[in-house]
Amino acid sequence: MGFLQFLLWTPAVIVFVAVAVKIYFKAITGICKSKKRVDGQVAIITGANSGIGYEAAKELARRGAKVILACRSIDKARKACDEINKSTNTSNAVPKELDVSDMSSVRKFAAEVLKEETRLDILVNNAGVAGLRKNILDNGLEYQFATNHFGPFLLTNLLMGLMIKTGKARIIAVSSVAHTWTKTLDLDNLNAEKFWEPKLLYARTKLCNILFTKELARRLKAAGHSGIVANAINPGGVKTAIFRHARKAFKYMVMVSQIYFKTPWEGAQPTIDIAVSEEVEGITGEYWENCKRSEPSELAQNEQLAKDLWEKSASLVQLKPEEYHL
Ligand SMILES: NC(=O)c1ccc[n+]([C@@H]2O[C@H](COP(=O)([O-])OP(=O)(O)OC[C@H]3O[C@@H](n4cnc5c(N)ncnc54)[C@H](OP(=O)(O)O)[C@@H]3O)[C@@H](O)[C@H]2O)c1
Ligand SMILES: *[C@@H]1O[C@H](CO)[C@@H](O)[C@H](O)[C@H]1NC(C)=O
Ligand SMILES: *[C@@H]1O[C@H](CO)[C@@H](O)[C@H](O)[C@H]1NC(C)=O
């Protein structure tokens, strides 16, 4: 082959391969096949004003649930509810203020929900942040860890009484394949108590999502609440703003790989599937990828670590005896 021909064909081959790979990824993407409606149910989705949470909120509203969009900006929540109410021709989307990184905001939110709602069928711990700079809160919690793990831990415990009263409920943790990046979890350094090690911080928070889910499932079983199930999902790579705070090099890497990422609608499918589908009925403590059961990392399956993380988290968020249900 002449040099000119080579120059001509190389880009064509690259584009062809790229398109083929894209088509392949589209084909294996998990889409929720269940048509199940959830009329009369109440759902809470944290961080539902954008990305995966927004698309999941819209779909649950379309399927008939009252969906509380729990967001740190009430204005963004209202705007999202307005869009969802319009596009679903319902009034199912309801805004409510919640800063999941702030334990007093979590307590205030939960107290209001317990007062206003008579049931809770679906709880999606979706809000998350990644790649932020060091920020230790006044209570000693690290901000990213507080947002991705401690807040959801506290919120879930505080809402447990309502879910027990409802009898049947589904708790979903939006984790990530990033949980596999870390091979260790030092429970005495979750909040940079010993040293600041930002590289795998996000990964550790996503690992904690799975460990928490598994321990939660074990405790629910042990307490006889078999109708309440807890599962963790990996939504896959999704084109959202989650890495907007990350360092430049990482951001560029994400930008390039985004041509293969899912749309937010596709990325919300696993959340929707685990929230509604008949196939998930009674299944608990599992990790799902593309709407299929999958195996998380070895560390994520460490029962002792999960137990210890629960105890540590309960003590760090100062879970009071009256807030304990499990
Ligand atoms: N995108 C991916 O490729 C990917 C992959 C695996 C896992 N995930 C997980 O998916 C979840 C959703 O992320 P996304 O990709 O949809 O990103 P996103 O569009 O940035 O959505 C994150 C949401 O969380 C909210 N949030 C952040 N901090 C909060 C706080 N303190 N209190 C209440 N809400 C807060 C954000 O609110 P604001 O609009 O106010 O910032 C936003 O609505 C995250 O848990 C993430 O770890 C994403
Ligand atoms: C929207 O819902 C209302 C009442 O539920 C109904 O009367 C109306 O026809 C619906 N509009 C559309 C466009 O479906
Ligand atoms: C959507 O409808 C619900 C129920 O009527 C209402 O509480 C909520 O404020 C509506 N959202 C917006 C922003 O219109």
JSON list of N, CA and C in Angstrom, two decimals, residues 217-285:
[
{"chain": "A", "resi": 217, "resn": "ALA", "atom": "N", "xyz": [-28.99, -5.32, 54.26]},
{"chain": "A", "resi": 217, "resn": "ALA", "atom": "CA", "xyz": [-29.78, -6.47, 53.86]},
{"chain": "A", "resi": 217, "resn": "ALA", "atom": "C", "xyz": [-29.73, -7.56, 54.94]},
{"chain": "A", "resi": 218, "resn": "ARG", "atom": "N", "xyz": [-28.54, -7.80, 55.48]},
{"chain": "A", "resi": 218, "resn": "ARG", "atom": "CA", "xyz": [-28.40, -8.81, 56.54]},
{"chain": "A", "resi": 218, "resn": "ARG", "atom": "C", "xyz": [-29.20, -8.42, 57.78]},
{"chain": "A", "resi": 219, "resn": "ARG", "atom": "N", "xyz": [-29.14, -7.15, 58.16]},
{"chain": "A", "resi": 219, "resn": "ARG", "atom": "CA", "xyz": [-29.87, -6.70, 59.36]},
{"chain": "A", "resi": 219, "resn": "ARG", "atom": "C", "xyz": [-31.38, -6.76, 59.14]},
{"chain": "A", "resi": 220, "resn": "LEU", "atom": "N", "xyz": [-31.84, -6.40, 57.94]},
{"chain": "A", "resi": 220, "resn": "LEU", "atom": "CA", "xyz": [-33.26, -6.46, 57.64]},
{"chain": "A", "resi": 220, "resn": "LEU", "atom": "C", "xyz": [-33.77, -7.89, 57.73]},
{"chain": "A", "resi": 221, "resn": "LYS", "atom": "N", "xyz": [-32.98, -8.82, 57.17]},
{"chain": "A", "resi": 221, "resn": "LYS", "atom": "CA", "xyz": [-33.34, -10.24, 57.23]},
{"chain": "A", "resi": 221, "resn": "LYS", "atom": "C", "xyz": [-33.41, -10.70, 58.67]},
{"chain": "A", "resi": 222, "resn": "ALA", "atom": "N", "xyz": [-32.35, -10.38, 59.43]},
{"chain": "A", "resi": 222, "resn": "ALA", "atom": "CA", "xyz": [-32.25, -10.82, 60.82]},
{"chain": "A", "resi": 222, "resn": "ALA", "atom": "C", "xyz": [-33.41, -10.28, 61.65]},
{"chain": "A", "resi": 223, "resn": "ALA", "atom": "N", "xyz": [-33.89, -9.07, 61.30]},
{"chain": "A", "resi": 223, "resn": "ALA", "atom": "CA", "xyz": [-34.98, -8.46, 62.07]},
{"chain": "A", "resi": 223, "resn": "ALA", "atom": "C", "xyz": [-36.35, -8.93, 61.56]},
{"chain": "A", "resi": 224, "resn": "GLY", "atom": "N", "xyz": [-36.35, -9.79, 60.54]},
{"chain": "A", "resi": 224, "resn": "GLY", "atom": "CA", "xyz": [-37.60, -10.34, 60.03]},
{"chain": "A", "resi": 224, "resn": "GLY", "atom": "C", "xyz": [-38.34, -9.45, 59.05]},
{"chain": "A", "resi": 225, "resn": "HIS", "atom": "N", "xyz": [-37.68, -8.41, 58.56]},
{"chain": "A", "resi": 225, "resn": "HIS", "atom": "CA", "xyz": [-38.33, -7.52, 57.60]},
{"chain": "A", "resi": 225, "resn": "HIS", "atom": "C", "xyz": [-38.02, -7.97, 56.17]},
{"chain": "A", "resi": 226, "resn": "SER", "atom": "N", "xyz": [-38.55, -9.13, 55.80]},
{"chain": "A", "resi": 226, "resn": "SER", "atom": "CA", "xyz": [-38.16, -9.70, 54.52]},
{"chain": "A", "resi": 226, "resn": "SER", "atom": "C", "xyz": [-38.75, -8.94, 53.34]},
{"chain": "A", "resi": 227, "resn": "GLY", "atom": "N", "xyz": [-39.74, -8.09, 53.59]},
{"chain": "A", "resi": 227, "resn": "GLY", "atom": "CA", "xyz": [-40.34, -7.32, 52.49]},
{"chain": "A", "resi": 227, "resn": "GLY", "atom": "C", "xyz": [-39.49, -6.12, 52.08]},
{"chain": "A", "resi": 228, "resn": "ILE", "atom": "N", "xyz": [-38.56, -5.76, 52.94]},
{"chain": "A", "resi": 228, "resn": "ILE", "atom": "CA", "xyz": [-37.72, -4.59, 52.63]},
{"chain": "A", "resi": 228, "resn": "ILE", "atom": "C", "xyz": [-36.38, -5.08, 52.10]},
{"chain": "A", "resi": 229, "resn": "VAL", "atom": "N", "xyz": [-36.10, -4.70, 50.85]},
{"chain": "A", "resi": 229, "resn": "VAL", "atom": "CA", "xyz": [-34.87, -5.18, 50.22]},
{"chain": "A", "resi": 229, "resn": "VAL", "atom": "C", "xyz": [-33.92, -4.02, 49.94]},
{"chain": "A", "resi": 230, "resn": "ALA", "atom": "N", "xyz": [-32.63, -4.33, 50.00]},
{"chain": "A", "resi": 230, "resn": "ALA", "atom": "CA", "xyz": [-31.60, -3.33, 49.72]},
{"chain": "A", "resi": 230, "resn": "ALA", "atom": "C", "xyz": [-30.65, -3.87, 48.66]},
{"chain": "A", "resi": 231, "resn": "ASN", "atom": "N", "xyz": [-30.47, -3.12, 47.60]},
{"chain": "A", "resi": 231, "resn": "ASN", "atom": "CA", "xyz": [-29.57, -3.53, 46.52]},
{"chain": "A", "resi": 231, "resn": "ASN", "atom": "C", "xyz": [-28.71, -2.36, 46.07]},
{"chain": "A", "resi": 232, "resn": "ALA", "atom": "N", "xyz": [-27.54, -2.70, 45.52]},
{"chain": "A", "resi": 232, "resn": "ALA", "atom": "CA", "xyz": [-26.65, -1.68, 44.99]},
{"chain": "A", "resi": 232, "resn": "ALA", "atom": "C", "xyz": [-26.51, -1.87, 43.49]},
{"chain": "A", "resi": 233, "resn": "ILE", "atom": "N", "xyz": [-26.38, -0.78, 42.77]},
{"chain": "A", "resi": 233, "resn": "ILE", "atom": "CA", "xyz": [-26.24, -0.89, 41.32]},
{"chain": "A", "resi": 233, "resn": "ILE", "atom": "C", "xyz": [-25.02, -0.13, 40.81]},
{"chain": "A", "resi": 234, "resn": "ASN", "atom": "N", "xyz": [-24.54, -0.56, 39.68]},
{"chain": "A", "resi": 234, "resn": "ASN", "atom": "CA", "xyz": [-23.55, 0.20, 38.92]},
{"chain": "A", "resi": 234, "resn": "ASN", "atom": "C", "xyz": [-24.27, 0.68, 37.66]},
{"chain": "A", "resi": 235, "resn": "PRO", "atom": "N", "xyz": [-24.47, 1.99, 37.52]},
{"chain": "A", "resi": 235, "resn": "PRO", "atom": "CA", "xyz": [-25.21, 2.47, 36.34]},
{"chain": "A", "resi": 235, "resn": "PRO", "atom": "C", "xyz": [-24.41, 2.38, 35.05]},
{"chain": "A", "resi": 236, "resn": "GLY", "atom": "N", "xyz": [-23.10, 2.10, 35.15]},
{"chain": "A", "resi": 236, "resn": "GLY", "atom": "CA", "xyz": [-22.25, 2.14, 33.97]},
{"chain": "A", "resi": 236, "resn": "GLY", "atom": "C", "xyz": [-21.69, 3.54, 33.79]},
{"chain": "A", "resi": 237, "resn": "GLY", "atom": "N", "xyz": [-20.94, 3.75, 32.72]},
{"chain": "A", "resi": 237, "resn": "GLY", "atom": "CA", "xyz": [-20.43, 5.09, 32.43]},
{"chain": "A", "resi": 237, "resn": "GLY", "atom": "C", "xyz": [-21.55, 5.93, 31.83]},
{"chain": "A", "resi": 238, "resn": "VAL", "atom": "N", "xyz": [-21.89, 7.04, 32.46]},
{"chain": "A", "resi": 238, "resn": "VAL", "atom": "CA", "xyz": [-23.03, 7.84, 32.03]},
{"chain": "A", "resi": 238, "resn": "VAL", "atom": "C", "xyz": [-22.59, 9.28, 31.79]},
{"chain": "A", "resi": 239, "resn": "LYS", "atom": "N", "xyz": [-23.06, 9.84, 30.69]},
{"chain": "A", "resi": 239, "resn": "LYS", "atom": "CA", "xyz": [-22.70, 11.21, 30.34]},
{"chain": "A", "resi": 239, "resn": "LYS", "atom": "C", "xyz": [-23.45, 12.20, 31.23]},
{"chain": "A", "resi": 240, "resn": "THR", "atom": "N", "xyz": [-22.88, 12.49, 32.39]},
{"chain": "A", "resi": 240, "resn": "THR", "atom": "CA", "xyz": [-23.46, 13.48, 33.31]},
{"chain": "A", "resi": 240, "resn": "THR", "atom": "C", "xyz": [-22.33, 14.40, 33.76]},
{"chain": "A", "resi": 241, "resn": "ALA", "atom": "N", "xyz": [-22.66, 15.26, 34.72]},
{"chain": "A", "resi": 241, "resn": "ALA", "atom": "CA", "xyz": [-21.67, 16.25, 35.18]},
{"chain": "A", "resi": 241, "resn": "ALA", "atom": "C", "xyz": [-20.93, 15.79, 36.43]},
{"chain": "A", "resi": 242, "resn": "ILE", "atom": "N", "xyz": [-20.98, 14.49, 36.74]},
{"chain": "A", "resi": 242, "resn": "ILE", "atom": "CA", "xyz": [-20.47, 14.00, 38.02]},
{"chain": "A", "resi": 242, "resn": "ILE", "atom": "C", "xyz": [-18.98, 14.32, 38.23]},
{"chain": "A", "resi": 243, "resn": "PHE", "atom": "N", "xyz": [-18.20, 14.33, 37.16]},
{"chain": "A", "resi": 243, "resn": "PHE", "atom": "CA", "xyz": [-16.76, 14.56, 37.33]},
{"chain": "A", "resi": 243, "resn": "PHE", "atom": "C", "xyz": [-16.36, 16.01, 37.08]},
{"chain": "A", "resi": 244, "resn": "ARG", "atom": "N", "xyz": [-17.32, 16.93, 37.18]},
{"chain": "A", "resi": 244, "resn": "ARG", "atom": "CA", "xyz": [-17.01, 18.31, 36.83]},
{"chain": "A", "resi": 244, "resn": "ARG", "atom": "C", "xyz": [-15.95, 18.93, 37.75]},
{"chain": "A", "resi": 245, "resn": "HIS", "atom": "N", "xyz": [-15.79, 18.37, 38.96]},
{"chain": "A", "resi": 245, "resn": "HIS", "atom": "CA", "xyz": [-14.79, 18.94, 39.88]},
{"chain": "A", "resi": 245, "resn": "HIS", "atom": "C", "xyz": [-13.45, 18.22, 39.81]},
{"chain": "A", "resi": 246, "resn": "ALA", "atom": "N", "xyz": [-13.38, 17.17, 39.03]},
{"chain": "A", "resi": 246, "resn": "ALA", "atom": "CA", "xyz": [-12.15, 16.34, 39.01]},
{"chain": "A", "resi": 246, "resn": "ALA", "atom": "C", "xyz": [-10.98, 17.12, 38.40]},
{"chain": "A", "resi": 247, "resn": "ARG", "atom": "N", "xyz": [-9.77, 16.59, 38.63]},
{"chain": "A", "resi": 247, "resn": "ARG", "atom": "CA", "xyz": [-8.58, 17.22, 38.07]},
{"chain": "A", "resi": 247, "resn": "ARG", "atom": "C", "xyz": [-8.60, 17.16, 36.54]},
{"chain": "A", "resi": 248, "resn": "LYS", "atom": "N", "xyz": [-7.89, 18.11, 35.91]},
{"chain": "A", "resi": 248, "resn": "LYS", "atom": "CA", "xyz": [-7.95, 18.27, 34.45]},
{"chain": "A", "resi": 248, "resn": "LYS", "atom": "C", "xyz": [-7.66, 16.97, 33.70]},
{"chain": "A", "resi": 249, "resn": "ALA", "atom": "N", "xyz": [-6.55, 16.31, 34.06]},
{"chain": "A", "resi": 249, "resn": "ALA", "atom": "CA", "xyz": [-6.14, 15.11, 33.33]},
{"chain": "A", "resi": 249, "resn": "ALA", "atom": "C", "xyz": [-7.24, 14.05, 33.36]},
{"chain": "A", "resi": 250, "resn": "PHE", "atom": "N", "xyz": [-7.83, 13.85, 34.53]},
{"chain": "A", "resi": 250, "resn": "PHE", "atom": "CA", "xyz": [-8.90, 12.87, 34.68]},
{"chain": "A", "resi": 250, "resn": "PHE", "atom": "C", "xyz": [-10.12, 13.28, 33.87]},
{"chain": "A", "resi": 251, "resn": "LYS", "atom": "N", "xyz": [-10.41, 14.60, 33.91]},
{"chain": "A", "resi": 251, "resn": "LYS", "atom": "CA", "xyz": [-11.57, 15.13, 33.19]},
{"chain": "A", "resi": 251, "resn": "LYS", "atom": "C", "xyz": [-11.44, 14.90, 31.69]},
{"chain": "A", "resi": 252, "resn": "TYR", "atom": "N", "xyz": [-10.22, 15.11, 31.15]},
{"chain": "A", "resi": 252, "resn": "TYR", "atom": "CA", "xyz": [-9.99, 14.90, 29.72]},
{"chain": "A", "resi": 252, "resn": "TYR", "atom": "C", "xyz": [-10.17, 13.43, 29.36]},
{"chain": "A", "resi": 253, "resn": "MET", "atom": "N", "xyz": [-9.68, 12.57, 30.27]},
{"chain": "A", "resi": 253, "resn": "MET", "atom": "CA", "xyz": [-9.82, 11.14, 30.05]},
{"chain": "A", "resi": 253, "resn": "MET", "atom": "C", "xyz": [-11.32, 10.77, 29.99]},
{"chain": "A", "resi": 254, "resn": "VAL", "atom": "N", "xyz": [-12.07, 11.33, 30.92]},
{"chain": "A", "resi": 254, "resn": "VAL", "atom": "CA", "xyz": [-13.52, 11.07, 30.96]},
{"chain": "A", "resi": 254, "resn": "VAL", "atom": "C", "xyz": [-14.17, 11.62, 29.70]},
{"chain": "A", "resi": 255, "resn": "MET", "atom": "N", "xyz": [-13.75, 12.84, 29.28]},
{"chain": "A", "resi": 255, "resn": "MET", "atom": "CA", "xyz": [-14.34, 13.47, 28.11]},
{"chain": "A", "resi": 255, "resn": "MET", "atom": "C", "xyz": [-14.18, 12.60, 26.87]},
{"chain": "A", "resi": 256, "resn": "VAL", "atom": "N", "xyz": [-12.98, 12.04, 26.71]},
{"chain": "A", "resi": 256, "resn": "VAL", "atom": "CA", "xyz": [-12.71, 11.19, 25.54]},
{"chain": "A", "resi": 256, "resn": "VAL", "atom": "C", "xyz": [-13.54, 9.92, 25.62]},
{"chain": "A", "resi": 257, "resn": "SER", "atom": "N", "xyz": [-13.57, 9.29, 26.81]},
{"chain": "A", "resi": 257, "resn": "SER", "atom": "CA", "xyz": [-14.31, 8.02, 26.90]},
{"chain": "A", "resi": 257, "resn": "SER", "atom": "C", "xyz": [-15.82, 8.24, 26.83]},
{"chain": "A", "resi": 258, "resn": "GLN", "atom": "N", "xyz": [-16.24, 9.50, 26.99]},
{"chain": "A", "resi": 258, "resn": "GLN", "atom": "CA", "xyz": [-17.69, 9.76, 27.00]},
{"chain": "A", "resi": 258, "resn": "GLN", "atom": "C", "xyz": [-18.40, 9.42, 25.70]},
{"chain": "A", "resi": 259, "resn": "ILE", "atom": "N", "xyz": [-17.63, 9.30, 24.59]},
{"chain": "A", "resi": 259, "resn": "ILE", "atom": "CA", "xyz": [-18.31, 8.91, 23.35]},
{"chain": "A", "resi": 259, "resn": "ILE", "atom": "C", "xyz": [-18.93, 7.53, 23.51]},
{"chain": "A", "resi": 260, "resn": "TYR", "atom": "N", "xyz": [-18.40, 6.74, 24.48]},
{"chain": "A", "resi": 260, "resn": "TYR", "atom": "CA", "xyz": [-18.96, 5.41, 24.72]},
{"chain": "A", "resi": 260, "resn": "TYR", "atom": "C", "xyz": [-19.91, 5.38, 25.90]},
{"chain": "A", "resi": 261, "resn": "PHE", "atom": "N", "xyz": [-20.11, 6.53, 26.55]},
{"chain": "A", "resi": 261, "resn": "PHE", "atom": "CA", "xyz": [-20.96, 6.55, 27.75]},
{"chain": "A", "resi": 261, "resn": "PHE", "atom": "C", "xyz": [-22.44, 6.49, 27.38]},
{"chain": "A", "resi": 262, "resn": "LYS", "atom": "N", "xyz": [-23.22, 6.09, 28.39]},
{"chain": "A", "resi": 262, "resn": "LYS", "atom": "CA", "xyz": [-24.67, 6.05, 28.21]},
{"chain": "A", "resi": 262, "resn": "LYS", "atom": "C", "xyz": [-25.25, 7.46, 28.32]},
{"chain": "A", "resi": 263, "resn": "THR", "atom": "N", "xyz": [-26.42, 7.65, 27.74]},
{"chain": "A", "resi": 263, "resn": "THR", "atom": "CA", "xyz": [-27.17, 8.88, 27.99]},
{"chain": "A", "resi": 263, "resn": "THR", "atom": "C", "xyz": [-27.73, 8.76, 29.41]},
{"chain": "A", "resi": 264, "resn": "PRO", "atom": "N", "xyz": [-28.10, 9.90, 30.04]},
{"chain": "A", "resi": 264, "resn": "PRO", "atom": "CA", "xyz": [-28.69, 9.80, 31.38]},
{"chain": "A", "resi": 264, "resn": "PRO", "atom": "C", "xyz": [-29.93, 8.90, 31.41]},
{"chain": "A", "resi": 265, "resn": "TRP", "atom": "N", "xyz": [-30.72, 8.88, 30.35]},
{"chain": "A", "resi": 265, "resn": "TRP", "atom": "CA", "xyz": [-31.89, 8.01, 30.29]},
{"chain": "A", "resi": 265, "resn": "TRP", "atom": "C", "xyz": [-31.47, 6.54, 30.36]},
{"chain": "A", "resi": 266, "resn": "GLU", "atom": "N", "xyz": [-30.43, 6.20, 29.59]},
{"chain": "A", "resi": 266, "resn": "GLU", "atom": "CA", "xyz": [-29.93, 4.82, 29.63]},
{"chain": "A", "resi": 266, "resn": "GLU", "atom": "C", "xyz": [-29.31, 4.51, 31.00]},
{"chain": "A", "resi": 267, "resn": "GLY", "atom": "N", "xyz": [-28.59, 5.51, 31.53]},
{"chain": "A", "resi": 267, "resn": "GLY", "atom": "CA", "xyz": [-27.93, 5.32, 32.82]},
{"chain": "A", "resi": 267, "resn": "GLY", "atom": "C", "xyz": [-28.90, 5.15, 33.97]},
{"chain": "A", "resi": 268, "resn": "ALA", "atom": "N", "xyz": [-30.13, 5.64, 33.79]},
{"chain": "A", "resi": 268, "resn": "ALA", "atom": "CA", "xyz": [-31.14, 5.53, 34.85]},
{"chain": "A", "resi": 268, "resn": "ALA", "atom": "C", "xyz": [-31.87, 4.20, 34.80]},
{"chain": "A", "resi": 269, "resn": "GLN", "atom": "N", "xyz": [-31.69, 3.44, 33.72]},
{"chain": "A", "resi": 269, "resn": "GLN", "atom": "CA", "xyz": [-32.44, 2.17, 33.56]},
{"chain": "A", "resi": 269, "resn": "GLN", "atom": "C", "xyz": [-32.20, 1.18, 34.70]},
{"chain": "A", "resi": 270, "resn": "PRO", "atom": "N", "xyz": [-30.95, 0.96, 35.12]},
{"chain": "A", "resi": 270, "resn": "PRO", "atom": "CA", "xyz": [-30.73, 0.03, 36.24]},
{"chain": "A", "resi": 270, "resn": "PRO", "atom": "C", "xyz": [-31.45, 0.47, 37.52]},
{"chain": "A", "resi": 271, "resn": "THR", "atom": "N", "xyz": [-31.42, 1.75, 37.82]},
{"chain": "A", "resi": 271, "resn": "THR", "atom": "CA", "xyz": [-32.12, 2.27, 39.00]},
{"chain": "A", "resi": 271, "resn": "THR", "atom": "C", "xyz": [-33.61, 1.97, 38.89]},
{"chain": "A", "resi": 272, "resn": "ILE", "atom": "N", "xyz": [-34.19, 2.28, 37.72]},
{"chain": "A", "resi": 272, "resn": "ILE", "atom": "CA", "xyz": [-35.62, 2.07, 37.51]},
{"chain": "A", "resi": 272, "resn": "ILE", "atom": "C", "xyz": [-35.95, 0.58, 37.62]},
{"chain": "A", "resi": 273, "resn": "ASP", "atom": "N", "xyz": [-35.12, -0.24, 37.00]},
{"chain": "A", "resi": 273, "resn": "ASP", "atom": "CA", "xyz": [-35.36, -1.68, 36.99]},
{"chain": "A", "resi": 273, "resn": "ASP", "atom": "C", "xyz": [-35.39, -2.24, 38.41]},
{"chain": "A", "resi": 274, "resn": "ILE", "atom": "N", "xyz": [-34.40, -1.86, 39.23]},
{"chain": "A", "resi": 274, "resn": "ILE", "atom": "CA", "xyz": [-34.33, -2.38, 40.59]},
{"chain": "A", "resi": 274, "resn": "ILE", "atom": "C", "xyz": [-35.46, -1.79, 41.44]},
{"chain": "A", "resi": 275, "resn": "ALA", "atom": "N", "xyz": [-35.94, -0.62, 41.07]},
{"chain": "A", "resi": 275, "resn": "ALA", "atom": "CA", "xyz": [-37.02, 0.01, 41.84]},
{"chain": "A", "resi": 275, "resn": "ALA", "atom": "C", "xyz": [-38.38, -0.60, 41.55]},
{"chain": "A", "resi": 276, "resn": "VAL", "atom": "N", "xyz": [-38.61, -1.07, 40.33]},
{"chain": "A", "resi": 276, "resn": "VAL", "atom": "CA", "xyz": [-39.96, -1.50, 39.96]},
{"chain": "A", "resi": 276, "resn": "VAL", "atom": "C", "xyz": [-40.13, -2.97, 39.56]},
{"chain": "A", "resi": 277, "resn": "SER", "atom": "N", "xyz": [-39.11, -3.57, 38.96]},
{"chain": "A", "resi": 277, "resn": "SER", "atom": "CA", "xyz": [-39.38, -4.81, 38.22]},
{"chain": "A", "resi": 277, "resn": "SER", "atom": "C", "xyz": [-39.75, -5.99, 39.13]},
{"chain": "A", "resi": 278, "resn": "GLU", "atom": "N", "xyz": [-40.62, -6.83, 38.60]},
{"chain": "A", "resi": 278, "resn": "GLU", "atom": "CA", "xyz": [-41.12, -8.00, 39.32]},
{"chain": "A", "resi": 278, "resn": "GLU", "atom": "C", "xyz": [-39.98, -8.96, 39.64]},
{"chain": "A", "resi": 279, "resn": "GLU", "atom": "N", "xyz": [-38.98, -9.00, 38.74]},
{"chain": "A", "resi": 279, "resn": "GLU", "atom": "CA", "xyz": [-37.89, -9.97, 38.90]},
{"chain": "A", "resi": 279, "resn": "GLU", "atom": "C", "xyz": [-37.05, -9.73, 40.15]},
{"chain": "A", "resi": 280, "resn": "VAL", "atom": "N", "xyz": [-37.08, -8.49, 40.64]},
{"chain": "A", "resi": 280, "resn": "VAL", "atom": "CA", "xyz": [-36.25, -8.14, 41.80]},
{"chain": "A", "resi": 280, "resn": "VAL", "atom": "C", "xyz": [-36.97, -8.46, 43.11]},
{"chain": "A", "resi": 281, "resn": "GLU", "atom": "N", "xyz": [-38.26, -8.73, 43.00]},
{"chain": "A", "resi": 281, "resn": "GLU", "atom": "CA", "xyz": [-39.09, -9.03, 44.18]},
{"chain": "A", "resi": 281, "resn": "GLU", "atom": "C", "xyz": [-38.38, -9.99, 45.14]},
{"chain": "A", "resi": 282, "resn": "GLY", "atom": "N", "xyz": [-38.18, -9.56, 46.36]},
{"chain": "A", "resi": 282, "resn": "GLY", "atom": "CA", "xyz": [-37.61, -10.45, 47.37]},
{"chain": "A", "resi": 282, "resn": "GLY", "atom": "C", "xyz": [-36.09, -10.64, 47.30]},
{"chain": "A", "resi": 283, "resn": "ILE", "atom": "N", "xyz": [-35.44, -10.07, 46.29]},
{"chain": "A", "resi": 283, "resn": "ILE", "atom": "CA", "xyz": [-33.98, -10.23, 46.18]},
{"chain": "A", "resi": 283, "resn": "ILE", "atom": "C", "xyz": [-33.30, -9.08, 46.92]},
{"chain": "A", "resi": 284, "resn": "THR", "atom": "N", "xyz": [-32.34, -9.41, 47.77]},
{"chain": "A", "resi": 284, "resn": "THR", "atom": "CA", "xyz": [-31.73, -8.38, 48.60]},
{"chain": "A", "resi": 284, "resn": "THR", "atom": "C", "xyz": [-30.23, -8.60, 48.77]},
{"chain": "A", "resi": 285, "resn": "GLY", "atom": "N", "xyz": [-29.52, -7.51, 49.05]},
{"chain": "A", "resi": 285, "resn": "GLY", "atom": "CA", "xyz": [-28.08, -7.59, 49.30]},
{"chain": "A", "resi": 285, "resn": "GLY", "atom": "C", "xyz": [-27.24, -7.85, 48.07]}
]
